[in-house]
Amino acid sequence: MSWLSNVRNALSYVMPKKESPDNLWHKCKGCGQMVFAKELEDNLYVCPNCGHHERIGPEVRFAQIFDEDSYEQLAAPKVPEDPLKFRDQKRYTDRIKAARAATGESDALINASGTIDGRKAVVGVQDFAFMGGSMGLAVGEAFVRGVEAAIEEEAPYIIFTAAGGARMQEGILSLMQMPRATVAIEMLHDAGLPYIVVLTDPTTGGVTASYAMLGDVQIAEPGALIGFAGQRVIEQTIREKLPEGFQRAEYLLDHGMLDMVVPRAELKATLASVVGYLCERRKAA
């Protein structure tokens, strides 16, 4: 062992190396580079290197979209938690408990009421971290309650979608939330109020097949995966190779399924502008 190694060992014994916190850095899922966590947070959880939009939950989304100290979360609806007494590798009730412990949320869709640049709005946010944002009784009921709150406040309803589809543990009851959401949207339209959809990564399955594609205005975040069935399933069914970027927000915009793709930094201003325009037209009518 050289004298230099001896000195290094002695120094490390006198002054032990400080361990860095595990949450100090974040590995970008887009480019794979390490990003300082505080820098990522300050950049609205968008990678400063490649522009990849990380998935975020309701609390962060509300803070980004609503005016400061202007919003209040709506109470979560009470629904039967395990209507089919479902069990696979685990009991369904155990999966719900684990998701609640991990996210601190009651279920996959949370509503809040507040203002966006001074304009009233009710906003619903799906959290993919809660059982893949899957749509069950609780999500369907929360959607309806969000619409009802918007009608009561004479405000638009804005939904941020992020889901893997219907919740299989609730079977046909989860699928019934698709027509329920459609009827709720018609109630909103009957009241002359706008319904705005912001599709985030990923929005798939039964959510895409229902309320995610029924907006008066369809907005998406850059790079968001949006579709019904997965790309592999489609390719196996039609026996053709799908184009590059198929089911990504930019491809859907080019093919007329979206009205706009808006970076997260511009989303609040865009929503305020859309809400202002649609609500002014309502007043004029």
Coordinates of C-alpha atoms in Angstrom, one line a residue:
M1 CA 0.0 0.0 0.0
S2 CA 1.4 3.4 -1.0
W3 CA 1.9 6.4 1.3
L4 CA -0.9 8.2 -0.6
S5 CA -3.4 5.4 0.2
N6 CA -2.4 5.6 3.8
V7 CA -3.1 9.3 3.9
R8 CA -6.5 8.8 2.2
N9 CA -7.5 6.1 4.7
A10 CA -6.4 8.3 7.6
L11 CA -8.4 11.3 6.3
S12 CA -11.5 9.2 5.7
Y13 CA -11.3 8.0 9.3
V14 CA -10.9 11.5 10.7
M15 CA -13.5 13.1 8.4
P16 CA -16.0 10.4 7.2
K17 CA -17.5 11.0 3.8
K18 CA -21.0 12.5 4.1
E19 CA -23.7 10.5 2.4
S20 CA -26.0 12.4 -0.1
P21 CA -29.8 12.1 0.5
D22 CA -31.5 9.6 -1.8
N23 CA -33.9 12.3 -3.1
L24 CA -31.2 14.8 -4.0
W25 CA -31.0 13.7 -7.7
H26 CA -33.6 12.4 -10.2
K27 CA -32.9 10.3 -13.2
C28 CA -34.9 11.6 -16.2
K29 CA -37.1 8.9 -17.8
G30 CA -36.7 10.7 -21.2
C31 CA -32.9 11.1 -21.6
G32 CA -31.6 9.2 -18.7
Q33 CA -29.6 12.1 -17.3
M34 CA -29.4 12.9 -13.6
V35 CA -31.1 16.1 -12.8
F36 CA -30.8 18.0 -9.5
A37 CA -34.2 17.5 -7.8
K38 CA -34.7 21.1 -6.8
E39 CA -33.9 22.2 -10.4
L40 CA -36.5 19.7 -11.6
E41 CA -39.1 21.0 -9.2
D42 CA -38.4 24.7 -10.1
N43 CA -38.9 23.7 -13.8
L44 CA -42.4 22.3 -13.0
Y45 CA -41.1 18.7 -13.2
V46 CA -40.0 19.1 -16.8
C47 CA -36.4 17.9 -17.6
P48 CA -34.3 20.9 -18.4
N49 CA -32.1 18.8 -20.7
C50 CA -34.7 17.0 -23.0
G51 CA -38.0 18.6 -22.1
H52 CA -39.5 15.3 -20.9
H53 CA -42.7 15.9 -18.8
E54 CA -42.5 13.8 -15.6
R55 CA -45.8 12.4 -14.2
I56 CA -47.1 14.5 -11.3
G57 CA -49.9 14.1 -8.7
P58 CA -52.9 16.2 -7.8
E59 CA -51.2 18.3 -5.1
V60 CA -48.4 19.4 -7.4
R61 CA -50.8 19.9 -10.3
F62 CA -53.2 22.1 -8.3
A63 CA -50.3 24.2 -7.1
Q64 CA -49.2 24.8 -10.7
I65 CA -52.6 25.5 -12.2
F66 CA -54.6 27.4 -9.6
D67 CA -53.8 30.9 -8.3
E68 CA -51.8 30.9 -5.1
D69 CA -54.0 30.2 -2.0
S70 CA -57.2 30.3 -4.2
Y71 CA -58.2 26.6 -4.2
E72 CA -59.8 24.1 -2.0
Q73 CA -60.0 20.4 -2.4
L74 CA -63.5 18.9 -2.7
A75 CA -64.5 16.1 -0.3
A76 CA -63.9 12.6 -1.7
P77 CA -67.1 10.7 -2.3
K78 CA -67.9 7.5 -0.3
V79 CA -68.5 4.4 -2.4
P80 CA -68.4 0.6 -1.7
E81 CA -64.7 -0.2 -1.6
D82 CA -64.8 -3.9 -2.6
P83 CA -68.2 -4.5 -4.2
L84 CA -67.2 -7.8 -5.8
K85 CA -65.1 -9.2 -2.9
F86 CA -62.3 -9.5 -5.5
R87 CA -59.0 -11.3 -4.9
D88 CA -56.1 -12.1 -7.2
Q89 CA -52.6 -12.4 -5.8
K90 CA -53.8 -10.0 -3.0
R91 CA -57.1 -8.9 -1.7
Y92 CA -58.5 -5.8 -3.5
T93 CA -58.9 -4.0 -0.1
D94 CA -55.2 -4.6 0.6
R95 CA -54.3 -3.0 -2.8
I96 CA -56.4 0.0 -2.0
K97 CA -54.8 0.4 1.4
A98 CA -51.3 0.2 -0.1
A99 CA -52.1 2.8 -2.8
R100 CA -53.5 5.2 -0.1
A101 CA -50.4 4.8 2.0
A102 CA -48.1 5.4 -0.9
T103 CA -50.0 8.5 -2.3
G104 CA -51.8 9.9 0.7
E105 CA -55.0 10.1 -1.5
S106 CA -58.4 8.4 -1.1
D107 CA -58.5 7.3 -4.7
A108 CA -57.3 8.0 -8.2
L109 CA -59.3 11.2 -9.0
I110 CA -59.2 14.3 -6.8
N111 CA -61.2 17.5 -7.4
A112 CA -60.5 21.1 -6.3
S113 CA -62.3 24.4 -6.8
G114 CA -60.4 27.7 -7.2
T115 CA -59.4 30.4 -9.7
I116 CA -57.0 30.3 -12.7
D117 CA -55.7 33.8 -13.3
G118 CA -58.8 35.1 -11.5
R119 CA -61.3 32.9 -13.4
K120 CA -63.4 30.3 -11.5
A121 CA -62.9 26.7 -12.4
V122 CA -63.3 23.2 -10.9
V123 CA -60.4 20.9 -11.7
G124 CA -60.1 17.2 -11.5
V125 CA -56.7 15.4 -11.5
Q126 CA -56.2 11.7 -12.0
D127 CA -53.1 10.2 -10.4
F128 CA -51.4 7.4 -12.2
A129 CA -49.5 6.6 -9.0
F130 CA -52.8 5.4 -7.5
M131 CA -53.3 1.9 -9.0
G132 CA -52.5 3.2 -12.5
G133 CA -55.1 6.0 -12.3
S134 CA -57.6 3.2 -13.0
M135 CA -61.3 4.1 -13.2
G136 CA -63.6 2.4 -10.7
L137 CA -66.6 3.4 -8.6
A138 CA -64.7 6.1 -6.7
V139 CA -63.3 7.7 -9.9
G140 CA -66.7 7.7 -11.6
E141 CA -68.4 9.2 -8.6
A142 CA -65.6 11.8 -8.1
F143 CA -66.0 12.8 -11.8
V144 CA -69.8 13.2 -11.4
R145 CA -69.3 15.2 -8.2
G146 CA -66.8 17.4 -9.9
V147 CA -69.2 18.2 -12.7
E148 CA -72.0 18.9 -10.2
A149 CA -69.7 21.3 -8.3
A150 CA -68.9 23.1 -11.5
I151 CA -72.6 23.5 -12.3
E152 CA -73.3 24.8 -8.8
E153 CA -70.5 27.3 -9.1
E154 CA -71.3 28.2 -12.7
A155 CA -67.7 27.3 -13.7
P156 CA -66.1 25.1 -16.3
Y157 CA -64.9 21.6 -15.4
I158 CA -61.3 20.8 -16.3
I159 CA -60.1 17.2 -16.1
F160 CA -56.4 16.1 -16.2
T161 CA -56.5 12.5 -17.3
A162 CA -53.8 9.9 -16.5
A163 CA -55.0 6.3 -16.5
G164 CA -54.4 2.8 -17.5
G165 CA -58.1 2.3 -18.1
A166 CA -60.9 0.7 -16.1
R167 CA -60.2 -1.0 -12.8
M168 CA -60.4 -4.8 -13.4
Q169 CA -61.1 -5.5 -9.7
E170 CA -64.6 -3.9 -10.0
G171 CA -65.5 -5.6 -13.3
I172 CA -68.7 -4.4 -15.0
L173 CA -69.2 -1.7 -12.3
S174 CA -66.0 0.0 -13.4
L175 CA -67.2 -0.1 -17.1
M176 CA -70.5 1.5 -16.0
Q177 CA -68.5 4.7 -15.1
M178 CA -68.0 5.4 -18.8
P179 CA -71.7 6.1 -19.6
R180 CA -72.1 7.8 -16.2
A181 CA -69.3 10.2 -17.1
T182 CA -70.9 10.8 -20.5
V183 CA -74.2 11.7 -18.9
A184 CA -72.5 14.1 -16.5
I185 CA -70.8 15.9 -19.4
E186 CA -74.2 16.3 -21.0
M187 CA -75.5 17.9 -17.7
L188 CA -72.6 20.3 -17.9
H189 CA -73.4 21.2 -21.5
D190 CA -77.1 21.6 -20.6
A191 CA -76.0 24.2 -18.1
G192 CA -74.1 26.0 -20.8
L193 CA -70.7 25.3 -19.2
P194 CA -67.4 24.3 -20.9
Y195 CA -65.8 20.9 -20.4
I196 CA -62.0 21.0 -21.0
V197 CA -59.7 17.9 -21.1
V198 CA -56.0 17.9 -20.6
L199 CA -54.5 14.6 -21.5
T200 CA -51.3 13.7 -19.7
D201 CA -49.0 10.7 -19.8
P202 CA -50.4 8.1 -20.0
T203 CA -54.1 8.2 -20.9
T204 CA -55.4 4.8 -22.2
G205 CA -58.1 2.2 -22.1
G206 CA -61.7 3.0 -21.0
V207 CA -60.8 6.5 -19.9
T208 CA -59.7 7.3 -23.4
A209 CA -62.9 5.7 -24.7
S210 CA -65.1 7.9 -22.6
Y211 CA -64.6 11.3 -20.9
A212 CA -61.0 11.8 -22.1
M213 CA -62.1 12.3 -25.7
L214 CA -65.3 14.3 -25.1
G215 CA -63.9 17.7 -24.3
D216 CA -65.1 20.9 -25.9
V217 CA -61.3 21.6 -26.1
Q218 CA -58.8 18.8 -26.2
I219 CA -55.3 19.7 -24.9
A220 CA -52.3 17.4 -24.2
E221 CA -48.9 17.7 -22.6
P222 CA -45.9 17.1 -25.0
G223 CA -45.0 13.5 -25.5
A224 CA -48.1 12.1 -23.6
L225 CA -49.0 8.6 -24.5
I226 CA -52.7 8.6 -25.6
G227 CA -54.6 5.6 -26.9
F228 CA -57.1 2.8 -26.3
A229 CA -55.3 -0.4 -26.9
G230 CA -51.5 -0.8 -26.7
Q231 CA -49.3 -0.5 -29.8
R232 CA -48.2 -4.1 -29.7
V233 CA -51.8 -5.3 -29.5
I234 CA -52.8 -3.1 -32.5
E235 CA -49.9 -4.3 -34.6
Q236 CA -50.7 -8.0 -33.9
T237 CA -54.3 -7.4 -34.7
I238 CA -53.9 -5.5 -38.0
R239 CA -50.6 -7.2 -38.9
E240 CA -48.9 -3.9 -39.8
K241 CA -46.1 -1.9 -38.5
L242 CA -47.4 1.4 -36.9
P243 CA -45.7 4.7 -37.7
E244 CA -43.1 6.3 -35.5
G245 CA -44.6 8.2 -32.6
F246 CA -48.0 6.6 -33.0
Q247 CA -50.2 7.3 -29.9
R248 CA -48.1 10.3 -28.8
A249 CA -49.6 13.7 -28.4
E250 CA -47.8 15.3 -31.4
Y251 CA -49.0 12.5 -33.8
L252 CA -52.6 12.9 -32.6
L253 CA -52.4 16.6 -33.0
D254 CA -51.2 16.2 -36.6
H255 CA -54.1 13.8 -37.3
G256 CA -56.9 16.0 -35.8
M257 CA -57.6 14.2 -32.5
L258 CA -56.3 17.1 -30.4
D259 CA -56.7 20.9 -30.5
M260 CA -53.3 21.8 -29.1
V261 CA -50.2 20.4 -27.4
V262 CA -49.1 22.8 -24.6
P263 CA -45.9 22.6 -22.6
R264 CA -46.4 22.6 -18.8
A265 CA -44.9 26.1 -18.4
E266 CA -47.6 27.6 -20.7
L267 CA -50.5 25.5 -19.5
K268 CA -51.9 27.8 -16.8
A269 CA -52.0 30.8 -19.2
T270 CA -53.5 28.7 -21.9
L271 CA -56.3 27.3 -19.7
A272 CA -57.0 30.8 -18.4
S273 CA -57.3 32.1 -22.0
V274 CA -59.6 29.2 -23.1
V275 CA -61.8 29.5 -20.0
G276 CA -62.1 33.2 -20.5
Y277 CA -63.0 32.9 -24.1
L278 CA -65.6 30.1 -23.6
C279 CA -67.2 31.8 -20.6
E280 CA -67.4 35.2 -22.3
R281 CA -69.2 33.5 -25.3
R282 CA -71.6 31.9 -22.8
K283 CA -72.4 35.3 -21.2
A284 CA -72.9 36.8 -24.6
A285 CA -75.3 34.1 -25.6

